[in-house]
PDB file of C-alpha atoms in Angstrom:
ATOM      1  CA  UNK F  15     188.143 111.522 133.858  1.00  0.00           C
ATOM      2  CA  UNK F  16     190.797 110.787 131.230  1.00  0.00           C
ATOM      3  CA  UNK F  17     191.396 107.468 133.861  1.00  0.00           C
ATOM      4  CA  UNK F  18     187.955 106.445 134.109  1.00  0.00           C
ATOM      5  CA  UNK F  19     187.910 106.487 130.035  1.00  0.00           C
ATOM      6  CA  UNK F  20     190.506 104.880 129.492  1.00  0.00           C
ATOM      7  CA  UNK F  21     190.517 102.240 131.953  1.00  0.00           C
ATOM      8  CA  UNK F  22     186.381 100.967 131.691  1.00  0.00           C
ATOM      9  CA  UNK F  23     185.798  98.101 130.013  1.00  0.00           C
ATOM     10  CA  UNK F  24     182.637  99.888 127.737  1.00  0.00           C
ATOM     11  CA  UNK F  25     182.036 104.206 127.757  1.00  0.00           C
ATOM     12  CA  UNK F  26     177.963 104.394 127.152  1.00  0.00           C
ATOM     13  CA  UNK F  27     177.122 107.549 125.253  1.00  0.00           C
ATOM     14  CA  UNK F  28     173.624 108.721 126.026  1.00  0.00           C
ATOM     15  CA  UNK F  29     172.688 110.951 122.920  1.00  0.00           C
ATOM     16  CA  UNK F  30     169.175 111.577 123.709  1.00  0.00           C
ATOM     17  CA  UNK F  31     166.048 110.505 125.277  1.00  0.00           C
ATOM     18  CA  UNK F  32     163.506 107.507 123.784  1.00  0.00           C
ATOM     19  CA  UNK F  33     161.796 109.413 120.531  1.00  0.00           C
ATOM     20  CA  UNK F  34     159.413 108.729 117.368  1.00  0.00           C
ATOM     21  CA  UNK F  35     162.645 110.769 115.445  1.00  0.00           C
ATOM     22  CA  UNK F  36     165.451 109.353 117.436  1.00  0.00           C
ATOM     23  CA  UNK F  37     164.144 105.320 116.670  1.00  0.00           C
ATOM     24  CA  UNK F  38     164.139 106.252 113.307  1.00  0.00           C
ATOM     25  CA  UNK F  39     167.658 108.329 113.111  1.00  0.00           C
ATOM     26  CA  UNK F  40     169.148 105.127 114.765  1.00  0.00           C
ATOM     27  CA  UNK F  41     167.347 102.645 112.265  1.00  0.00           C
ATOM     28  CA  UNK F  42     168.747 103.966 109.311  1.00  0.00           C
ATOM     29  CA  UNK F  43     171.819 104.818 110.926  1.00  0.00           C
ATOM     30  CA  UNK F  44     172.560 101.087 111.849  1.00  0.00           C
ATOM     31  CA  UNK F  45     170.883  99.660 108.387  1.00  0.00           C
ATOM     32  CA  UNK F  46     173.298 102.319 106.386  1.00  0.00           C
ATOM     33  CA  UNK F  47     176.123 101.021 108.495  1.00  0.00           C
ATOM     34  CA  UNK F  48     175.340  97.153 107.427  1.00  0.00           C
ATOM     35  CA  UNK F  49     175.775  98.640 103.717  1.00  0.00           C
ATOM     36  CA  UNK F  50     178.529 100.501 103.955  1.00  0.00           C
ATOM     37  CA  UNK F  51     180.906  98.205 102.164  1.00  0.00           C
ATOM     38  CA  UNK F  52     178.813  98.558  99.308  1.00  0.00           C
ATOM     39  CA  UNK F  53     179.717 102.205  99.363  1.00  0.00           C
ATOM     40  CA  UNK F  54     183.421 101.961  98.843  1.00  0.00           C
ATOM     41  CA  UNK F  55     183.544 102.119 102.754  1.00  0.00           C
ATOM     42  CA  UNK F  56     186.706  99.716 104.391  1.00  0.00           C
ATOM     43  CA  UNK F  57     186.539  97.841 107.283  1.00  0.00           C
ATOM     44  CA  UNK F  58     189.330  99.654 108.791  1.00  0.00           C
ATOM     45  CA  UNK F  59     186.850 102.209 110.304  1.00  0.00           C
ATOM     46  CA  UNK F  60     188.027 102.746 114.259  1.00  0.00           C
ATOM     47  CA  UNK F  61     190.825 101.172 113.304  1.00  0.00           C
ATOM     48  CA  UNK F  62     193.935 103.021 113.680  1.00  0.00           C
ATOM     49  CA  UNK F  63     194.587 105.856 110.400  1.00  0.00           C
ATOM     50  CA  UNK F  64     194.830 109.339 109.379  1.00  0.00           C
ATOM     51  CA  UNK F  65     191.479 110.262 107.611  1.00  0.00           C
ATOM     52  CA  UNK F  66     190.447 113.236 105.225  1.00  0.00           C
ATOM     53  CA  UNK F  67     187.959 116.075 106.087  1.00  0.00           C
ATOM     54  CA  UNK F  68     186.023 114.339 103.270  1.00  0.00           C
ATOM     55  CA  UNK F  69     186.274 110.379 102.733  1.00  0.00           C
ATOM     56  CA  UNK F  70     185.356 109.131  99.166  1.00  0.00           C
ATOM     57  CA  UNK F  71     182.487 106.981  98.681  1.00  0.00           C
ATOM     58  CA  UNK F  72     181.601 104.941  95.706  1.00  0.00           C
ATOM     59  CA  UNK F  73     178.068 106.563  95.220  1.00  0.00           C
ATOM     60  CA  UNK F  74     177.078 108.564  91.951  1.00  0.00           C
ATOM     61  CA  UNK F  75     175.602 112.556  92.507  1.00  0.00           C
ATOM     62  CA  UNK F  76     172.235 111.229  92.257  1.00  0.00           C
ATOM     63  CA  UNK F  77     172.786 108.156  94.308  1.00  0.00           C
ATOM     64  CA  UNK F  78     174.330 111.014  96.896  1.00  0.00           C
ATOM     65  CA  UNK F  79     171.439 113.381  96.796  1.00  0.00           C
ATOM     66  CA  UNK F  80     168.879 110.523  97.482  1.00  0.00           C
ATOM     67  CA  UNK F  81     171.118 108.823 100.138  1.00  0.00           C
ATOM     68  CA  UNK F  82     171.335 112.937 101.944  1.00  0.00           C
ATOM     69  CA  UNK F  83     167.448 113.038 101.535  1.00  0.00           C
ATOM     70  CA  UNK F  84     166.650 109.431 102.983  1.00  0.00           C
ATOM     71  CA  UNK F  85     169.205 110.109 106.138  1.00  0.00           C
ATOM     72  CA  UNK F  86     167.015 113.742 106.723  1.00  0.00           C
ATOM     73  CA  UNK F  87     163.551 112.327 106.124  1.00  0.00           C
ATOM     74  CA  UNK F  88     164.555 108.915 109.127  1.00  0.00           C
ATOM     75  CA  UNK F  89     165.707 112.457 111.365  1.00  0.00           C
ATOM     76  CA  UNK F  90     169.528 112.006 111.304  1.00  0.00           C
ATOM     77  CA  UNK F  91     169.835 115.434 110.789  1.00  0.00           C
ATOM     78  CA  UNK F  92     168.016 115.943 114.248  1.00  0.00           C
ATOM     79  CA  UNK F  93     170.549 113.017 115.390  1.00  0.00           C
ATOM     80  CA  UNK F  94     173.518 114.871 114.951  1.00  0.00           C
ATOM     81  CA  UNK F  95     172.381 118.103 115.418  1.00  0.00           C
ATOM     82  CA  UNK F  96     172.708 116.750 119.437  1.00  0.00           C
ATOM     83  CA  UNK F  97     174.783 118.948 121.885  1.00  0.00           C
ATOM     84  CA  UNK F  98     177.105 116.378 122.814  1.00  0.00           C
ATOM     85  CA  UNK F  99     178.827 116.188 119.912  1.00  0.00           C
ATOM     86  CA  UNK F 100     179.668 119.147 120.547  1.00  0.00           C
ATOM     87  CA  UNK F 101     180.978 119.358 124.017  1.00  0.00           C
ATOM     88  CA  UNK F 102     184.116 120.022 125.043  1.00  0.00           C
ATOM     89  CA  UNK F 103     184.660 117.130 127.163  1.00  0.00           C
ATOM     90  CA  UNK F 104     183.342 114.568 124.791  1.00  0.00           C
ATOM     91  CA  UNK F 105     187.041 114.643 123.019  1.00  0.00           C
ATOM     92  CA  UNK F 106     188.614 112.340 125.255  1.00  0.00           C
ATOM     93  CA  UNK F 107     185.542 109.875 126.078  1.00  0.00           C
ATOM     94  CA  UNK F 108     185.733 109.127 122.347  1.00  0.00           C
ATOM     95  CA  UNK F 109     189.228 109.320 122.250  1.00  0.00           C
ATOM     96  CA  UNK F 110     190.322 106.838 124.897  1.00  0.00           C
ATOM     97  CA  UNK F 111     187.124 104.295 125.231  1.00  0.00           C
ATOM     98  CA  UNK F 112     188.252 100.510 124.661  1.00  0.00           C
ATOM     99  CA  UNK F 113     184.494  99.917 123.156  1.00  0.00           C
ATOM    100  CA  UNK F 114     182.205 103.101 122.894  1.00  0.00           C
ATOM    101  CA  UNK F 115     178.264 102.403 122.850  1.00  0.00           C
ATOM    102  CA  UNK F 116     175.973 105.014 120.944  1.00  0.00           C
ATOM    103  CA  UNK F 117     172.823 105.115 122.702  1.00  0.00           C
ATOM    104  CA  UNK F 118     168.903 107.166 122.132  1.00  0.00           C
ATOM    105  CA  UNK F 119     166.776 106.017 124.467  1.00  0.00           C
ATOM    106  CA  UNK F 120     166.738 102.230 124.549  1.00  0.00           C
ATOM    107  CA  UNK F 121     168.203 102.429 120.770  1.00  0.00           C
ATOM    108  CA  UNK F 122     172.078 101.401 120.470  1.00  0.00           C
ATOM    109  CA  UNK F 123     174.533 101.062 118.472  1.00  0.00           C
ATOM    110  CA  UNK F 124     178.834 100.394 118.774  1.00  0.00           C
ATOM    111  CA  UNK F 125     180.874 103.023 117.791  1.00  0.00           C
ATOM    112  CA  UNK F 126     182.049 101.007 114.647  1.00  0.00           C
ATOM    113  CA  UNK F 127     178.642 100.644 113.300  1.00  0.00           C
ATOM    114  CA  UNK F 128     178.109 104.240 114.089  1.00  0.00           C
ATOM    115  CA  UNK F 129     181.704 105.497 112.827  1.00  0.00           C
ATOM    116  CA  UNK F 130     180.673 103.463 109.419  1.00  0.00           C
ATOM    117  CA  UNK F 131     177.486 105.273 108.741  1.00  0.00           C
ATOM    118  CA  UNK F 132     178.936 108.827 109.646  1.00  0.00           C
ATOM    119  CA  UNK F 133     181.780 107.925 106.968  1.00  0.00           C
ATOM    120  CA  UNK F 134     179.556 107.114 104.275  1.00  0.00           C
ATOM    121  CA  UNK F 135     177.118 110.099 104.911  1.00  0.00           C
ATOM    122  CA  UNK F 136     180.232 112.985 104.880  1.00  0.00           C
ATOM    123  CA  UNK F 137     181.377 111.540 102.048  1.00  0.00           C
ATOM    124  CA  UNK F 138     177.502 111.454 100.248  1.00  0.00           C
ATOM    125  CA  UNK F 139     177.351 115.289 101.494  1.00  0.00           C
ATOM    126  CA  UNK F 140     179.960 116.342  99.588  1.00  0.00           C
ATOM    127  CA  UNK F 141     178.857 115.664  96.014  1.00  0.00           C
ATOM    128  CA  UNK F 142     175.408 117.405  97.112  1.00  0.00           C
ATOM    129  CA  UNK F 143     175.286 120.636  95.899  1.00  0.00           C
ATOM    130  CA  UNK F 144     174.809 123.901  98.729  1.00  0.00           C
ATOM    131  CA  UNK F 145     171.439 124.091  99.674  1.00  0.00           C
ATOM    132  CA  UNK F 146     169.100 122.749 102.407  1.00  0.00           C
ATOM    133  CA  UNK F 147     170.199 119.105 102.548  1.00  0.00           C
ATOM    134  CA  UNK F 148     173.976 120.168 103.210  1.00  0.00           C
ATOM    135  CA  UNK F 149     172.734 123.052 106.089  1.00  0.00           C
ATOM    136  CA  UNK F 150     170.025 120.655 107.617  1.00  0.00           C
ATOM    137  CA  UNK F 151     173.101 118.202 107.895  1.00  0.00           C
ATOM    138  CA  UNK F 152     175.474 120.338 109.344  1.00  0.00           C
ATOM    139  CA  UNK F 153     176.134 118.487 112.515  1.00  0.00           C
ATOM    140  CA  UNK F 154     177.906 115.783 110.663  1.00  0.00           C
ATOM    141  CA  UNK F 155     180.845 118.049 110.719  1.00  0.00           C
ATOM    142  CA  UNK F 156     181.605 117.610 114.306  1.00  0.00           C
ATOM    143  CA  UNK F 157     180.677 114.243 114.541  1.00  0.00           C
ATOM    144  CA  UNK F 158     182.764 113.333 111.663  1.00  0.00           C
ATOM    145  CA  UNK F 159     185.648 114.857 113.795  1.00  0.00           C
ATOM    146  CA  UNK F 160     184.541 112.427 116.756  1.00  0.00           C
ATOM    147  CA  UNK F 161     185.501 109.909 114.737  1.00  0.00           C
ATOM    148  CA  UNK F 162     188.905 111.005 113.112  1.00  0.00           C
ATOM    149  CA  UNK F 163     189.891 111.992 116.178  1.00  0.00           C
ATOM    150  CA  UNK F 164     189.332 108.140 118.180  1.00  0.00           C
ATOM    151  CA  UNK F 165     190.900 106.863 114.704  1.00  0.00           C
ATOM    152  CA  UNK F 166     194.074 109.346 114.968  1.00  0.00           C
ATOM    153  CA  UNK F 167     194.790 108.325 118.596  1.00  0.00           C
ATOM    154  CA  UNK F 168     194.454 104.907 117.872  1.00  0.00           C
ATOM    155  CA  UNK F 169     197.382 105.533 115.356  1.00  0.00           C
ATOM    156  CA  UNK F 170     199.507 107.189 117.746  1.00  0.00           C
ATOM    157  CA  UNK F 171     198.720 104.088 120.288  1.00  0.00           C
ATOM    158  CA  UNK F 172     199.414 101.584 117.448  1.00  0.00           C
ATOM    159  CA  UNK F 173     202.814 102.854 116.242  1.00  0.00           C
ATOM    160  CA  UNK F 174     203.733 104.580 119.342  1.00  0.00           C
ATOM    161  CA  UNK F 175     204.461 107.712 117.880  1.00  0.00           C
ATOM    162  CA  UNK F 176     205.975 109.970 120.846  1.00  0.00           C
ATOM    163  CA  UNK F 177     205.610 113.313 119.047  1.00  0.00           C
ATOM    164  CA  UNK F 178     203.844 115.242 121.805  1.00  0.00           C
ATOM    165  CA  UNK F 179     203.437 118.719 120.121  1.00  0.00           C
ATOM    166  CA  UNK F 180     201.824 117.150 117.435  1.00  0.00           C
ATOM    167  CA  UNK F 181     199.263 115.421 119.329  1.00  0.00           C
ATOM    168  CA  UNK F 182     198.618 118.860 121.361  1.00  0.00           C
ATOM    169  CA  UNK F 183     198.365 120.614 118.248  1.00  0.00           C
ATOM    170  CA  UNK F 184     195.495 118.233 117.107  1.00  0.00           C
ATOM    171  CA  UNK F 185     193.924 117.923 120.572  1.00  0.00           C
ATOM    172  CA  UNK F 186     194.156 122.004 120.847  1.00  0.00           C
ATOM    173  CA  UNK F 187     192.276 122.410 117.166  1.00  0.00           C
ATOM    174  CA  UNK F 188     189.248 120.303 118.341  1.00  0.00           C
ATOM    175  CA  UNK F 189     188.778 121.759 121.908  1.00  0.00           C
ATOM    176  CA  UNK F 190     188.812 125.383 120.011  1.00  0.00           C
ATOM    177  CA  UNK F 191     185.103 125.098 118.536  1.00  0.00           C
ATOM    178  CA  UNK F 192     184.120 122.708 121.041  1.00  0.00           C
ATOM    179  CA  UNK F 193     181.064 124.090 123.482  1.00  0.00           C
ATOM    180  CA  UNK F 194     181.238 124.016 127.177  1.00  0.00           C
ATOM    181  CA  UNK F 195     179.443 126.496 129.510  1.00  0.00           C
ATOM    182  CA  UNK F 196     181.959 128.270 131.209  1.00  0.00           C
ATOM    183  CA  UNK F 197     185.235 129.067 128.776  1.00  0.00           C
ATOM    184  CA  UNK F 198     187.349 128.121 131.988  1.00  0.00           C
ATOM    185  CA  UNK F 199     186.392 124.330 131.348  1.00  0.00           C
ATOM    186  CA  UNK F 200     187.873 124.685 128.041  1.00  0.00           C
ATOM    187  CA  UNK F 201     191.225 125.449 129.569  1.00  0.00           C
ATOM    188  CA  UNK F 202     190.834 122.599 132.149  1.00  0.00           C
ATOM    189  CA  UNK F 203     190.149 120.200 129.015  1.00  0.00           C
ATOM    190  CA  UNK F 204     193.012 121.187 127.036  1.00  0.00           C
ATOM    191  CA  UNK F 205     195.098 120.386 129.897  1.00  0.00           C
ATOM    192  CA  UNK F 206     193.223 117.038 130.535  1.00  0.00           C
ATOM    193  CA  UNK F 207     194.364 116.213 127.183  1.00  0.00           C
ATOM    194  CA  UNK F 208     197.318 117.522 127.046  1.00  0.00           C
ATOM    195  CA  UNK F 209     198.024 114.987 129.963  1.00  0.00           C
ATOM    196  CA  UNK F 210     196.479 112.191 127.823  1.00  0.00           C
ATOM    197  CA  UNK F 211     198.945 113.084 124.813  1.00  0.00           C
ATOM    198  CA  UNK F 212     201.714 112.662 126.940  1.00  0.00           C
ATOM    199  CA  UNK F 213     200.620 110.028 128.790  1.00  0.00           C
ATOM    200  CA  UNK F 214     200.055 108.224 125.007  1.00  0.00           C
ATOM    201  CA  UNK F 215     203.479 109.142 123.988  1.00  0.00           C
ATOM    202  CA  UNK F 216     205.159 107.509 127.416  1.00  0.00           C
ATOM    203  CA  UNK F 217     203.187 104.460 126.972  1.00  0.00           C
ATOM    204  CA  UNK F 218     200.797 104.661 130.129  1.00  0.00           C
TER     205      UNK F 218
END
């Protein structure tokens, strides 16, 4: 699989079927992504870096806590509340994909466009105090990792770092609280990437 990632020319990820909610999730999702410059947000995202838990935004606590309630009232908290971000195996089709689509029915979106929204969101979510918004919008946490995770290879790719252990240690910390239905393909996927980080670090 880690072959058939990394050599197609475009990885499709199928989020979830057509939906009144999912149309929505992916309108504001792409019209928040057109904005997110205005945010504080670079245009390095999926480009290659090392990025926070948290990434700063340029966005007051007010201007947060409206932003938070406009994302859950289009449904993205039903977006990312979606099982595959949390699957095991989804580490290394975002990983190694050349171009990565985002699709919900016939909604779609590129990865960039999708990366930039999710950046500007955890970074709104953390100046929102505990309470509904931040539990209703709890699924940004793995797909926030989704995306430092395609960035953080991209690094290693760019500069060639060849520190294996390193790249296993990161790989190893998202396949831990990853879901899969038998714990036996969480094994299997560590090695899978385990392969990938060493086939990264001898420039395959």
């Amino acid at each position: 699989m880690a072959d058939i990632y990394s050599k197609a020319k475009r990885v499709q990820a199928w989020l979830a079927p057509a939906s009144k909610y999912m149309t929505e999730a992916m309108k504001f999702m792409a019209r928040l992504a057109s904005k997110a410059e205005s945010f504080g947000i670079s245009d390095k995202v999926d480009q290659p870096r090392w990025l926070p838990d948290f990434p700063s935004v340029n966005i007051c606590d007010d201007g947060a806590q409206n932003l938070i309630y406009d994302a859950i009232k289009a449904h993205v908290d039903y977006l990312v509340s979606r099982s595959w971000f949390n699957r095991v195996w989804i580490v290394q089709e975002v990983s190694l994909a050349a171009e990565l689509i985002v699709s919900c029915g016939h909604s779609t979106m590129d990865w960039t466009a999708f990366a930039r929204a999710l950046e500007t969101l955890r970074g709104a979510l953390r100046q929102v105090p505990l309470g509904e918004e931040r539990l209703r919008l709890e699924g940004l946490k793995p797909a926030w990792e989704l995306v430092r995770q395609r960035d953080v290879f991209q690094l290693f790719d760019r500069y060639g770092d060849r520190n294996h252990h390193l790249m296993t240690n990161i790989l190893g910390k998202q396949m831990r609280n990853r879901d899969c239905s038998d714990d036996r393909d969480r094994v299997y996927a560590m090695l899978a990437n385990d392969e990938i980080s060493i086939s990264h670090n001898a420039g395959l």
